[in-house]
Amino acid sequence: MAFHYVRLFFQWCDGTALGAWVRGSTWQFPMIETIHILSLAMLYGCIAVISLRLMGLLMKGWTVRNITREVTPYLNWSLGIILVTGTMLWLSEAMKTIDNIAFWTKVVLLFSAIIFHFAVVRRVTRADQVSRGTGFFVGALSLFLWLGIGCAGRAIAFV
Amino acid sequence: MSSLIELCNWINDSASSTAIRESVLVFPIVEGIHLLAIGVSAGTIALTDLRLMGIIMKKDPASKVLRSILPFSIGGFIVVLITGSLLFWAEAAKSYRNPWFRFKLIFLALAGLNALIFHTGIYRRMNIWDNDDTPPGKARMAGAVSLVLWATVIWLGRQFAYSS
């Protein structure tokens, strides 16, 4: 029953002027998706550096706190651009995604990753010292969540 | 040129190429790994480029930044290369005909050339500018050119997928 309202909301999204514009002509969708993927690359670079440092695998010349501080502006900006372009792409084909299991997997992973990043990773990386076990666990989970979003996102086109 | 068409057609008709192309799972999985590896590789390349341009991690010697981050870039790039070759293998004939694919290869070569010029040039004299907040012009240029070239390669790759 509740899903009925989700369907109505998706239909409304599908009908927005922005969605129609993105869907409209030949160049909008590819261009927006290119920006989406370029930002994804920037984000993944930052996530890889922070996560693998937390796991104690690479970048040992930096403290967790310093390396996180260096890349955080780039991470935040690329995440912002990804969310904006991703929403635009989604508006253009909302109804196509409603029954797509990969899409819902992506949504769940995305919200989990964002909450995990700002509630846990940011807190852990602000500490002076991170124990090895905590660092490894938090870094690995962060990497898993963000890479999972990419996998699920790619799968939307194939499911 | 005609022998190149023949080669691509031969690859396209091979059993292995057909198997990847027609598989419900293999092609999407290879493409998914390709995308994730692009993220890690191009993203970390961008971070080293930003250091060369004197924008981030200024307090750390450039050599330390490069040494620490390049393993991600190179490791990721090897995965990109392997999965990319498999994708080409599966669609060799289509790729041959697609102009975007040719542009992509050209820009890939240019990005490689830029890295080569950097590593055989100003990189060799890194001991002189290692601790500089702002690296010399040639290093800043190498970083900026690298950023633009890799972004272009990704853009062309996306165009290629849309027009085939």
PDB file of C-alpha atoms in Angstrom:
ATOM      1  CA  MET A   1       0.000   0.000   0.000  1.00  0.00           C
ATOM      2  CA  ALA A   2       2.766   2.416   0.970  1.00  0.00           C
ATOM      3  CA  PHE A   3       4.511   1.512  -2.241  1.00  0.00           C
ATOM      4  CA  HIS A   4       1.557   2.960  -4.104  1.00  0.00           C
ATOM      5  CA  TYR A   5       2.656   6.416  -2.931  1.00  0.00           C
ATOM      6  CA  VAL A   6       6.246   5.679  -3.908  1.00  0.00           C
ATOM      7  CA  ARG A   7       4.973   4.878  -7.394  1.00  0.00           C
ATOM      8  CA  LEU A   8       2.997   8.118  -7.513  1.00  0.00           C
ATOM      9  CA  PHE A   9       6.090  10.049  -6.418  1.00  0.00           C
ATOM     10  CA  PHE A  10       8.227   8.368  -9.085  1.00  0.00           C
ATOM     11  CA  GLN A  11       5.600   9.199 -11.695  1.00  0.00           C
ATOM     12  CA  TRP A  12       5.663  12.818 -10.605  1.00  0.00           C
ATOM     13  CA  CYS A  13       9.491  12.845 -10.816  1.00  0.00           C
ATOM     14  CA  ASP A  14       9.333  11.340 -14.275  1.00  0.00           C
ATOM     15  CA  GLY A  15       7.079  14.196 -15.338  1.00  0.00           C
ATOM     16  CA  THR A  16       9.194  17.094 -14.014  1.00  0.00           C
ATOM     17  CA  ALA A  17      10.519  19.613 -16.502  1.00  0.00           C
ATOM     18  CA  LEU A  18      14.089  18.844 -15.451  1.00  0.00           C
ATOM     19  CA  GLY A  19      13.606  15.144 -16.078  1.00  0.00           C
ATOM     20  CA  ALA A  20      12.108  15.863 -19.470  1.00  0.00           C
ATOM     21  CA  TRP A  21      15.017  18.147 -20.335  1.00  0.00           C
ATOM     22  CA  VAL A  22      17.621  15.523 -19.454  1.00  0.00           C
ATOM     23  CA  ARG A  23      15.709  12.882 -21.410  1.00  0.00           C
ATOM     24  CA  GLY A  24      14.861  15.303 -24.190  1.00  0.00           C
ATOM     25  CA  SER A  25      17.654  15.477 -26.684  1.00  0.00           C
ATOM     26  CA  THR A  26      20.804  13.658 -27.706  1.00  0.00           C
ATOM     27  CA  TRP A  27      23.544  15.301 -25.686  1.00  0.00           C
ATOM     28  CA  GLN A  28      22.148  16.043 -22.207  1.00  0.00           C
ATOM     29  CA  PHE A  29      22.105  12.531 -20.780  1.00  0.00           C
ATOM     30  CA  PRO A  30      25.608  11.473 -21.963  1.00  0.00           C
ATOM     31  CA  MET A  31      27.087  14.823 -20.911  1.00  0.00           C
ATOM     32  CA  ILE A  32      25.572  14.672 -17.416  1.00  0.00           C
ATOM     33  CA  GLU A  33      26.612  11.063 -17.047  1.00  0.00           C
ATOM     34  CA  THR A  34      30.176  11.958 -18.046  1.00  0.00           C
ATOM     35  CA  ILE A  35      30.281  14.597 -15.293  1.00  0.00           C
ATOM     36  CA  HIS A  36      28.782  11.995 -12.931  1.00  0.00           C
ATOM     37  CA  ILE A  37      31.583   9.536 -13.732  1.00  0.00           C
ATOM     38  CA  LEU A  38      34.378  12.124 -13.593  1.00  0.00           C
ATOM     39  CA  SER A  39      33.214  13.081 -10.098  1.00  0.00           C
ATOM     40  CA  LEU A  40      32.975   9.399  -9.247  1.00  0.00           C
ATOM     41  CA  ALA A  41      36.646   9.003 -10.151  1.00  0.00           C
ATOM     42  CA  MET A  42      37.606  11.918  -7.897  1.00  0.00           C
ATOM     43  CA  LEU A  43      35.469  10.542  -5.063  1.00  0.00           C
ATOM     44  CA  TYR A  44      36.886   7.032  -5.399  1.00  0.00           C
ATOM     45  CA  GLY A  45      40.431   8.386  -5.331  1.00  0.00           C
ATOM     46  CA  CYS A  46      39.703  10.147  -2.034  1.00  0.00           C
ATOM     47  CA  ILE A  47      37.808   7.185  -0.568  1.00  0.00           C
ATOM     48  CA  ALA A  48      40.597   4.782  -1.569  1.00  0.00           C
ATOM     49  CA  VAL A  49      43.243   6.953   0.077  1.00  0.00           C
ATOM     50  CA  ILE A  50      41.291   7.401   3.329  1.00  0.00           C
ATOM     51  CA  SER A  51      40.060   3.798   3.560  1.00  0.00           C
ATOM     52  CA  LEU A  52      43.353   2.120   2.726  1.00  0.00           C
ATOM     53  CA  ARG A  53      45.162   4.441   5.135  1.00  0.00           C
ATOM     54  CA  LEU A  54      42.663   3.527   7.859  1.00  0.00           C
ATOM     55  CA  MET A  55      43.276  -0.132   7.073  1.00  0.00           C
ATOM     56  CA  GLY A  56      46.987   0.514   7.528  1.00  0.00           C
ATOM     57  CA  LEU A  57      47.813  -0.693   4.026  1.00  0.00           C
ATOM     58  CA  LEU A  58      49.165   2.397   2.285  1.00  0.00           C
ATOM     59  CA  MET A  59      50.105   6.063   2.803  1.00  0.00           C
ATOM     60  CA  LYS A  60      51.763   5.223   6.118  1.00  0.00           C
ATOM     61  CA  GLY A  61      53.780   8.436   5.919  1.00  0.00           C
ATOM     62  CA  TRP A  62      50.650  10.365   6.896  1.00  0.00           C
ATOM     63  CA  THR A  63      48.515  10.207  10.005  1.00  0.00           C
ATOM     64  CA  VAL A  64      44.924   9.225   9.354  1.00  0.00           C
ATOM     65  CA  ARG A  65      43.868  12.684  10.463  1.00  0.00           C
ATOM     66  CA  ASN A  66      46.197  14.580   8.121  1.00  0.00           C
ATOM     67  CA  ILE A  67      45.467  12.618   4.969  1.00  0.00           C
ATOM     68  CA  THR A  68      41.734  12.865   5.615  1.00  0.00           C
ATOM     69  CA  ARG A  69      42.014  16.609   6.074  1.00  0.00           C
ATOM     70  CA  GLU A  70      43.924  16.951   2.788  1.00  0.00           C
ATOM     71  CA  VAL A  71      41.418  15.109   0.619  1.00  0.00           C
ATOM     72  CA  THR A  72      38.154  15.995   2.383  1.00  0.00           C
ATOM     73  CA  PRO A  73      37.374  19.153   0.342  1.00  0.00           C
ATOM     74  CA  TYR A  74      37.712  17.134  -2.886  1.00  0.00           C
ATOM     75  CA  LEU A  75      35.653  14.304  -1.461  1.00  0.00           C
ATOM     76  CA  ASN A  76      32.851  16.662  -0.402  1.00  0.00           C
ATOM     77  CA  TRP A  77      32.772  18.536  -3.696  1.00  0.00           C
ATOM     78  CA  SER A  78      32.776  15.422  -5.823  1.00  0.00           C
ATOM     79  CA  LEU A  79      30.079  13.852  -3.653  1.00  0.00           C
ATOM     80  CA  GLY A  80      27.943  16.978  -4.064  1.00  0.00           C
ATOM     81  CA  ILE A  81      28.329  16.930  -7.856  1.00  0.00           C
ATOM     82  CA  ILE A  82      27.586  13.193  -7.950  1.00  0.00           C
ATOM     83  CA  LEU A  83      24.375  13.659  -5.971  1.00  0.00           C
ATOM     84  CA  VAL A  84      23.185  16.540  -8.180  1.00  0.00           C
ATOM     85  CA  THR A  85      24.003  14.858 -11.510  1.00  0.00           C
ATOM     86  CA  GLY A  86      22.762  11.489 -10.228  1.00  0.00           C
ATOM     87  CA  THR A  87      19.418  13.004  -9.261  1.00  0.00           C
ATOM     88  CA  MET A  88      19.146  14.634 -12.694  1.00  0.00           C
ATOM     89  CA  LEU A  89      19.840  11.333 -14.442  1.00  0.00           C
ATOM     90  CA  TRP A  90      17.374   9.549 -12.212  1.00  0.00           C
ATOM     91  CA  LEU A  91      14.601  12.137 -12.786  1.00  0.00           C
ATOM     92  CA  SER A  92      14.855  11.445 -16.511  1.00  0.00           C
ATOM     93  CA  GLU A  93      14.059   7.768 -16.068  1.00  0.00           C
ATOM     94  CA  ALA A  94      12.476   7.418 -12.642  1.00  0.00           C
ATOM     95  CA  MET A  95       9.776   5.020 -13.805  1.00  0.00           C
ATOM     96  CA  LYS A  96      12.366   2.766 -15.436  1.00  0.00           C
ATOM     97  CA  THR A  97      14.101   2.339 -12.075  1.00  0.00           C
ATOM     98  CA  ILE A  98      11.116   1.657  -9.835  1.00  0.00           C
ATOM     99  CA  ASP A  99      11.076  -2.103 -10.380  1.00  0.00           C
ATOM    100  CA  ASN A 100      14.840  -2.377 -10.760  1.00  0.00           C
ATOM    101  CA  ILE A 101      16.409  -4.308  -7.877  1.00  0.00           C
ATOM    102  CA  ALA A 102      19.866  -2.873  -8.661  1.00  0.00           C
ATOM    103  CA  PHE A 103      18.505   0.658  -8.300  1.00  0.00           C
ATOM    104  CA  TRP A 104      17.087  -0.034  -4.835  1.00  0.00           C
ATOM    105  CA  THR A 105      20.312  -1.775  -3.812  1.00  0.00           C
ATOM    106  CA  LYS A 106      22.180   1.325  -4.915  1.00  0.00           C
ATOM    107  CA  VAL A 107      19.862   3.635  -2.966  1.00  0.00           C
ATOM    108  CA  VAL A 108      20.246   1.606   0.233  1.00  0.00           C
ATOM    109  CA  LEU A 109      24.040   1.412  -0.150  1.00  0.00           C
ATOM    110  CA  LEU A 110      24.239   5.126  -0.961  1.00  0.00           C
ATOM    111  CA  PHE A 111      22.372   6.228   2.147  1.00  0.00           C
ATOM    112  CA  SER A 112      24.318   3.732   4.264  1.00  0.00           C
ATOM    113  CA  ALA A 113      27.639   4.970   2.856  1.00  0.00           C
ATOM    114  CA  ILE A 114      26.828   8.650   3.396  1.00  0.00           C
ATOM    115  CA  ILE A 115      25.634   8.079   6.963  1.00  0.00           C
ATOM    116  CA  PHE A 116      28.599   5.822   7.693  1.00  0.00           C
ATOM    117  CA  HIS A 117      31.031   8.360   6.261  1.00  0.00           C
ATOM    118  CA  PHE A 118      29.791  11.404   8.130  1.00  0.00           C
ATOM    119  CA  ALA A 119      28.822   9.645  11.365  1.00  0.00           C
ATOM    120  CA  VAL A 120      31.647   7.117  11.703  1.00  0.00           C
ATOM    121  CA  VAL A 121      34.570   7.679   9.309  1.00  0.00           C
ATOM    122  CA  ARG A 122      34.780  11.421   9.948  1.00  0.00           C
ATOM    123  CA  ARG A 123      34.683  10.839  13.704  1.00  0.00           C
ATOM    124  CA  VAL A 124      37.288   8.066  13.653  1.00  0.00           C
ATOM    125  CA  THR A 125      39.633  10.069  11.415  1.00  0.00           C
ATOM    126  CA  ARG A 126      39.491  13.084  13.738  1.00  0.00           C
ATOM    127  CA  ALA A 127      40.931  11.064  16.624  1.00  0.00           C
ATOM    128  CA  ASP A 128      44.624  11.392  17.436  1.00  0.00           C
ATOM    129  CA  GLN A 129      45.130   7.674  17.409  1.00  0.00           C
ATOM    130  CA  VAL A 130      43.148   4.922  15.759  1.00  0.00           C
ATOM    131  CA  SER A 131      43.635   1.364  16.928  1.00  0.00           C
ATOM    132  CA  ARG A 132      44.612  -1.096  14.227  1.00  0.00           C
ATOM    133  CA  GLY A 133      41.489  -3.210  14.543  1.00  0.00           C
ATOM    134  CA  THR A 134      39.090  -0.266  14.456  1.00  0.00           C
ATOM    135  CA  GLY A 135      40.947   1.331  11.554  1.00  0.00           C
ATOM    136  CA  PHE A 136      40.924  -1.855   9.530  1.00  0.00           C
ATOM    137  CA  PHE A 137      37.247  -2.520  10.127  1.00  0.00           C
ATOM    138  CA  VAL A 138      36.086   1.039   9.435  1.00  0.00           C
ATOM    139  CA  GLY A 139      38.312   1.373   6.349  1.00  0.00           C
ATOM    140  CA  ALA A 140      37.190  -1.948   4.899  1.00  0.00           C
ATOM    141  CA  LEU A 141      33.498  -1.227   5.474  1.00  0.00           C
ATOM    142  CA  SER A 142      33.848   2.229   3.917  1.00  0.00           C
ATOM    143  CA  LEU A 143      35.554   0.777   0.834  1.00  0.00           C
ATOM    144  CA  PHE A 144      32.936  -1.955   0.549  1.00  0.00           C
ATOM    145  CA  LEU A 145      30.000   0.464   0.767  1.00  0.00           C
ATOM    146  CA  TRP A 146      31.324   2.948  -1.801  1.00  0.00           C
ATOM    147  CA  LEU A 147      32.479   0.322  -4.287  1.00  0.00           C
ATOM    148  CA  GLY A 148      29.134  -1.438  -3.822  1.00  0.00           C
ATOM    149  CA  ILE A 149      27.304   1.713  -4.962  1.00  0.00           C
ATOM    150  CA  GLY A 150      29.326   1.728  -8.197  1.00  0.00           C
ATOM    151  CA  CYS A 151      28.619  -1.974  -8.804  1.00  0.00           C
ATOM    152  CA  ALA A 152      24.906  -1.616  -8.179  1.00  0.00           C
ATOM    153  CA  GLY A 153      24.805   1.549 -10.297  1.00  0.00           C
ATOM    154  CA  ARG A 154      26.362  -0.232 -13.247  1.00  0.00           C
ATOM    155  CA  ALA A 155      23.990  -3.139 -12.758  1.00  0.00           C
ATOM    156  CA  ILE A 156      20.925  -0.866 -13.194  1.00  0.00           C
ATOM    157  CA  ALA A 157      21.589  -0.811 -16.920  1.00  0.00           C
ATOM    158  CA  PHE A 158      21.764  -4.581 -17.164  1.00  0.00           C
ATOM    159  CA  VAL A 159      19.055  -5.879 -14.822  1.00  0.00           C
TER     160      VAL A 159
ATOM    161  CA  MET B   1      44.195  -0.354 -42.656  1.00  0.00           C
ATOM    162  CA  SER B   2      42.311  -3.244 -44.185  1.00  0.00           C
ATOM    163  CA  SER B   3      44.391  -5.799 -42.316  1.00  0.00           C
ATOM    164  CA  LEU B   4      43.350  -4.088 -39.079  1.00  0.00           C
ATOM    165  CA  ILE B   5      39.684  -4.597 -39.998  1.00  0.00           C
ATOM    166  CA  GLU B   6      40.413  -8.227 -40.715  1.00  0.00           C
ATOM    167  CA  LEU B   7      42.138  -8.622 -37.367  1.00  0.00           C
ATOM    168  CA  CYS B   8      39.192  -7.019 -35.543  1.00  0.00           C
ATOM    169  CA  ASN B   9      36.725  -9.180 -37.440  1.00  0.00           C
ATOM    170  CA  TRP B  10      38.761 -12.265 -36.646  1.00  0.00           C
ATOM    171  CA  ILE B  11      38.793 -11.354 -32.932  1.00  0.00           C
ATOM    172  CA  ASN B  12      35.080 -10.634 -33.080  1.00  0.00           C
ATOM    173  CA  ASP B  13      34.331 -14.035 -34.617  1.00  0.00           C
ATOM    174  CA  SER B  14      36.530 -15.973 -32.220  1.00  0.00           C
ATOM    175  CA  ALA B  15      34.845 -18.274 -29.730  1.00  0.00           C
ATOM    176  CA  SER B  16      36.175 -16.345 -26.709  1.00  0.00           C
ATOM    177  CA  SER B  17      34.927 -12.997 -28.020  1.00  0.00           C
ATOM    178  CA  THR B  18      31.483 -14.408 -28.763  1.00  0.00           C
ATOM    179  CA  ALA B  19      31.344 -16.041 -25.352  1.00  0.00           C
ATOM    180  CA  ILE B  20      32.004 -12.751 -23.474  1.00  0.00           C
ATOM    181  CA  ARG B  21      29.647 -10.796 -25.716  1.00  0.00           C
ATOM    182  CA  GLU B  22      26.773 -13.190 -25.330  1.00  0.00           C
ATOM    183  CA  SER B  23      27.211 -13.949 -21.653  1.00  0.00           C
ATOM    184  CA  VAL B  24      24.536 -12.454 -19.425  1.00  0.00           C
ATOM    185  CA  LEU B  25      26.946 -12.057 -16.518  1.00  0.00           C
ATOM    186  CA  VAL B  26      30.524 -11.753 -17.794  1.00  0.00           C
ATOM    187  CA  PHE B  27      30.152  -8.576 -19.837  1.00  0.00           C
ATOM    188  CA  PRO B  28      28.377  -6.513 -17.120  1.00  0.00           C
ATOM    189  CA  ILE B  29      30.765  -7.762 -14.447  1.00  0.00           C
ATOM    190  CA  VAL B  30      33.846  -6.913 -16.517  1.00  0.00           C
ATOM    191  CA  GLU B  31      32.364  -3.494 -17.276  1.00  0.00           C
ATOM    192  CA  GLY B  32      31.577  -2.947 -13.585  1.00  0.00           C
ATOM    193  CA  ILE B  33      35.147  -3.763 -12.566  1.00  0.00           C
ATOM    194  CA  HIS B  34      36.392  -1.494 -15.369  1.00  0.00           C
ATOM    195  CA  LEU B  35      34.386   1.413 -13.904  1.00  0.00           C
ATOM    196  CA  LEU B  36      35.467   0.849 -10.287  1.00  0.00           C
ATOM    197  CA  ALA B  37      39.118   0.563 -11.321  1.00  0.00           C
ATOM    198  CA  ILE B  38      38.813   3.787 -13.365  1.00  0.00           C
ATOM    199  CA  GLY B  39      37.532   5.435 -10.204  1.00  0.00           C
ATOM    200  CA  VAL B  40      40.478   4.363  -8.090  1.00  0.00           C
ATOM    201  CA  SER B  41      43.082   4.894 -10.806  1.00  0.00           C
ATOM    202  CA  ALA B  42      41.922   8.235 -12.247  1.00  0.00           C
ATOM    203  CA  GLY B  43      40.950   9.536  -8.807  1.00  0.00           C
ATOM    204  CA  THR B  44      44.367   8.932  -7.317  1.00  0.00           C
ATOM    205  CA  ILE B  45      46.082  10.247 -10.471  1.00  0.00           C
ATOM    206  CA  ALA B  46      44.040  13.434  -9.950  1.00  0.00           C
ATOM    207  CA  LEU B  47      45.353  13.692  -6.368  1.00  0.00           C
ATOM    208  CA  THR B  48      48.996  13.452  -7.531  1.00  0.00           C
ATOM    209  CA  ASP B  49      48.231  15.963 -10.288  1.00  0.00           C
ATOM    210  CA  LEU B  50      46.876  18.369  -7.670  1.00  0.00           C
ATOM    211  CA  ARG B  51      50.103  17.969  -5.657  1.00  0.00           C
ATOM    212  CA  LEU B  52      52.190  18.659  -8.762  1.00  0.00           C
ATOM    213  CA  MET B  53      50.104  21.765  -9.366  1.00  0.00           C
ATOM    214  CA  GLY B  54      50.863  22.879  -5.819  1.00  0.00           C
ATOM    215  CA  ILE B  55      47.261  22.703  -4.625  1.00  0.00           C
ATOM    216  CA  ILE B  56      47.079  19.930  -2.016  1.00  0.00           C
ATOM    217  CA  MET B  57      49.432  18.280   0.480  1.00  0.00           C
ATOM    218  CA  LYS B  58      51.820  21.175   0.084  1.00  0.00           C
ATOM    219  CA  LYS B  59      53.513  20.468   3.390  1.00  0.00           C
ATOM    220  CA  ASP B  60      54.602  17.031   2.257  1.00  0.00           C
ATOM    221  CA  PRO B  61      57.482  16.532  -0.173  1.00  0.00           C
ATOM    222  CA  ALA B  62      56.181  15.865  -3.693  1.00  0.00           C
ATOM    223  CA  SER B  63      58.267  12.678  -3.889  1.00  0.00           C
ATOM    224  CA  LYS B  64      56.599  11.308  -0.754  1.00  0.00           C
ATOM    225  CA  VAL B  65      53.129  12.041  -2.157  1.00  0.00           C
ATOM    226  CA  LEU B  66      53.930  10.415  -5.498  1.00  0.00           C
ATOM    227  CA  ARG B  67      55.577   7.399  -3.920  1.00  0.00           C
ATOM    228  CA  SER B  68      52.612   6.834  -1.610  1.00  0.00           C
ATOM    229  CA  ILE B  69      49.810   7.352  -4.094  1.00  0.00           C
ATOM    230  CA  LEU B  70      51.225   5.949  -7.347  1.00  0.00           C
ATOM    231  CA  PRO B  71      50.771   2.298  -6.291  1.00  0.00           C
ATOM    232  CA  PHE B  72      46.973   2.909  -6.262  1.00  0.00           C
ATOM    233  CA  SER B  73      47.109   4.610  -9.660  1.00  0.00           C
ATOM    234  CA  ILE B  74      49.268   1.934 -11.267  1.00  0.00           C
ATOM    235  CA  GLY B  75      47.457  -0.996  -9.637  1.00  0.00           C
ATOM    236  CA  GLY B  76      44.093   0.457 -10.648  1.00  0.00           C
ATOM    237  CA  PHE B  77      45.328   1.182 -14.146  1.00  0.00           C
ATOM    238  CA  ILE B  78      46.486  -2.408 -14.671  1.00  0.00           C
ATOM    239  CA  VAL B  79      42.968  -3.580 -13.803  1.00  0.00           C
ATOM    240  CA  VAL B  80      41.506  -0.923 -16.138  1.00  0.00           C
ATOM    241  CA  LEU B  81      43.785  -2.117 -18.942  1.00  0.00           C
ATOM    242  CA  ILE B  82      42.938  -5.809 -18.490  1.00  0.00           C
ATOM    243  CA  THR B  83      39.169  -5.279 -18.232  1.00  0.00           C
ATOM    244  CA  GLY B  84      39.268  -2.713 -21.061  1.00  0.00           C
ATOM    245  CA  SER B  85      41.085  -5.180 -23.318  1.00  0.00           C
ATOM    246  CA  LEU B  86      38.471  -7.822 -22.530  1.00  0.00           C
ATOM    247  CA  LEU B  87      35.663  -5.389 -23.403  1.00  0.00           C
ATOM    248  CA  PHE B  88      37.410  -4.535 -26.666  1.00  0.00           C
ATOM    249  CA  TRP B  89      37.950  -8.232 -27.349  1.00  0.00           C
ATOM    250  CA  ALA B  90      34.213  -8.846 -26.950  1.00  0.00           C
ATOM    251  CA  GLU B  91      33.260  -6.013 -29.327  1.00  0.00           C
ATOM    252  CA  ALA B  92      36.259  -5.679 -31.608  1.00  0.00           C
ATOM    253  CA  ALA B  93      34.369  -5.107 -34.861  1.00  0.00           C
ATOM    254  CA  LYS B  94      32.045  -2.497 -33.327  1.00  0.00           C
ATOM    255  CA  SER B  95      34.986  -0.731 -31.690  1.00  0.00           C
ATOM    256  CA  TYR B  96      36.934  -0.582 -34.926  1.00  0.00           C
ATOM    257  CA  ARG B  97      34.104   1.211 -36.676  1.00  0.00           C
ATOM    258  CA  ASN B  98      33.515   3.701 -33.861  1.00  0.00           C
ATOM    259  CA  PRO B  99      35.378   7.034 -34.199  1.00  0.00           C
ATOM    260  CA  TRP B 100      35.046   7.768 -30.456  1.00  0.00           C
ATOM    261  CA  PHE B 101      37.070   4.653 -29.737  1.00  0.00           C
ATOM    262  CA  ARG B 102      39.890   5.905 -31.952  1.00  0.00           C
ATOM    263  CA  PHE B 103      39.876   9.296 -30.257  1.00  0.00           C
ATOM    264  CA  LYS B 104      39.942   7.514 -26.921  1.00  0.00           C
ATOM    265  CA  LEU B 105      43.047   5.538 -27.911  1.00  0.00           C
ATOM    266  CA  ILE B 106      44.739   8.712 -29.173  1.00  0.00           C
ATOM    267  CA  PHE B 107      44.088  10.558 -25.905  1.00  0.00           C
ATOM    268  CA  LEU B 108      45.187   7.518 -23.925  1.00  0.00           C
ATOM    269  CA  ALA B 109      48.472   7.631 -25.831  1.00  0.00           C
ATOM    270  CA  LEU B 110      48.750  11.392 -25.181  1.00  0.00           C
ATOM    271  CA  ALA B 111      48.209  10.828 -21.449  1.00  0.00           C
ATOM    272  CA  GLY B 112      50.962   8.206 -21.536  1.00  0.00           C
ATOM    273  CA  LEU B 113      53.233  10.581 -23.439  1.00  0.00           C
ATOM    274  CA  ASN B 114      52.626  13.325 -20.870  1.00  0.00           C
ATOM    275  CA  ALA B 115      53.582  10.929 -18.060  1.00  0.00           C
ATOM    276  CA  LEU B 116      56.680   9.869 -19.992  1.00  0.00           C
ATOM    277  CA  ILE B 117      57.799  13.463 -20.548  1.00  0.00           C
ATOM    278  CA  PHE B 118      57.280  14.208 -16.860  1.00  0.00           C
ATOM    279  CA  HIS B 119      59.143  11.146 -15.632  1.00  0.00           C
ATOM    280  CA  THR B 120      62.107  11.590 -17.976  1.00  0.00           C
ATOM    281  CA  GLY B 121      62.233  15.347 -17.447  1.00  0.00           C
ATOM    282  CA  ILE B 122      61.478  17.472 -14.398  1.00  0.00           C
ATOM    283  CA  TYR B 123      60.846  14.388 -12.218  1.00  0.00           C
ATOM    284  CA  ARG B 124      64.545  13.524 -12.497  1.00  0.00           C
ATOM    285  CA  ARG B 125      65.431  16.822 -10.848  1.00  0.00           C
ATOM    286  CA  MET B 126      62.878  16.384  -8.101  1.00  0.00           C
ATOM    287  CA  ASN B 127      65.512  16.594  -5.350  1.00  0.00           C
ATOM    288  CA  ILE B 128      65.814  20.310  -6.178  1.00  0.00           C
ATOM    289  CA  TRP B 129      62.095  21.163  -5.871  1.00  0.00           C
ATOM    290  CA  ASP B 130      60.854  18.344  -3.646  1.00  0.00           C
ATOM    291  CA  ASN B 131      59.947  20.584  -0.703  1.00  0.00           C
ATOM    292  CA  ASP B 132      58.616  23.534  -2.708  1.00  0.00           C
ATOM    293  CA  ASP B 133      55.028  24.532  -1.952  1.00  0.00           C
ATOM    294  CA  THR B 134      54.639  25.364  -5.605  1.00  0.00           C
ATOM    295  CA  PRO B 135      56.557  23.049  -7.943  1.00  0.00           C
ATOM    296  CA  PRO B 136      58.280  24.473 -11.067  1.00  0.00           C
ATOM    297  CA  GLY B 137      56.218  25.370 -14.126  1.00  0.00           C
ATOM    298  CA  LYS B 138      56.987  22.156 -15.978  1.00  0.00           C
ATOM    299  CA  ALA B 139      55.720  20.023 -13.094  1.00  0.00           C
ATOM    300  CA  ARG B 140      52.583  22.173 -12.667  1.00  0.00           C
ATOM    301  CA  MET B 141      51.983  21.912 -16.410  1.00  0.00           C
ATOM    302  CA  ALA B 142      52.413  18.117 -16.324  1.00  0.00           C
ATOM    303  CA  GLY B 143      49.801  17.914 -13.549  1.00  0.00           C
ATOM    304  CA  ALA B 144      47.285  20.147 -15.308  1.00  0.00           C
ATOM    305  CA  VAL B 145      47.731  18.406 -18.670  1.00  0.00           C
ATOM    306  CA  SER B 146      47.320  15.022 -16.993  1.00  0.00           C
ATOM    307  CA  LEU B 147      44.055  16.111 -15.342  1.00  0.00           C
ATOM    308  CA  VAL B 148      42.629  17.324 -18.658  1.00  0.00           C
ATOM    309  CA  LEU B 149      43.810  14.308 -20.670  1.00  0.00           C
ATOM    310  CA  TRP B 150      42.462  11.682 -18.263  1.00  0.00           C
ATOM    311  CA  ALA B 151      39.128  13.493 -17.986  1.00  0.00           C
ATOM    312  CA  THR B 152      38.978  13.533 -21.794  1.00  0.00           C
ATOM    313  CA  VAL B 153      39.746   9.799 -21.981  1.00  0.00           C
ATOM    314  CA  ILE B 154      36.846   9.078 -19.597  1.00  0.00           C
ATOM    315  CA  TRP B 155      34.534  11.388 -21.536  1.00  0.00           C
ATOM    316  CA  LEU B 156      35.447   9.736 -24.861  1.00  0.00           C
ATOM    317  CA  GLY B 157      34.902   6.310 -23.323  1.00  0.00           C
ATOM    318  CA  ARG B 158      31.403   7.325 -22.316  1.00  0.00           C
ATOM    319  CA  GLN B 159      30.656   8.757 -25.774  1.00  0.00           C
ATOM    320  CA  PHE B 160      31.932   5.535 -27.310  1.00  0.00           C
ATOM    321  CA  ALA B 161      29.451   3.488 -25.285  1.00  0.00           C
ATOM    322  CA  TYR B 162      26.558   5.746 -26.318  1.00  0.00           C
ATOM    323  CA  SER B 163      27.220   5.759 -30.023  1.00  0.00           C
ATOM    324  CA  SER B 164      27.795   2.048 -30.581  1.00  0.00           C
TER     325      SER B 164
END
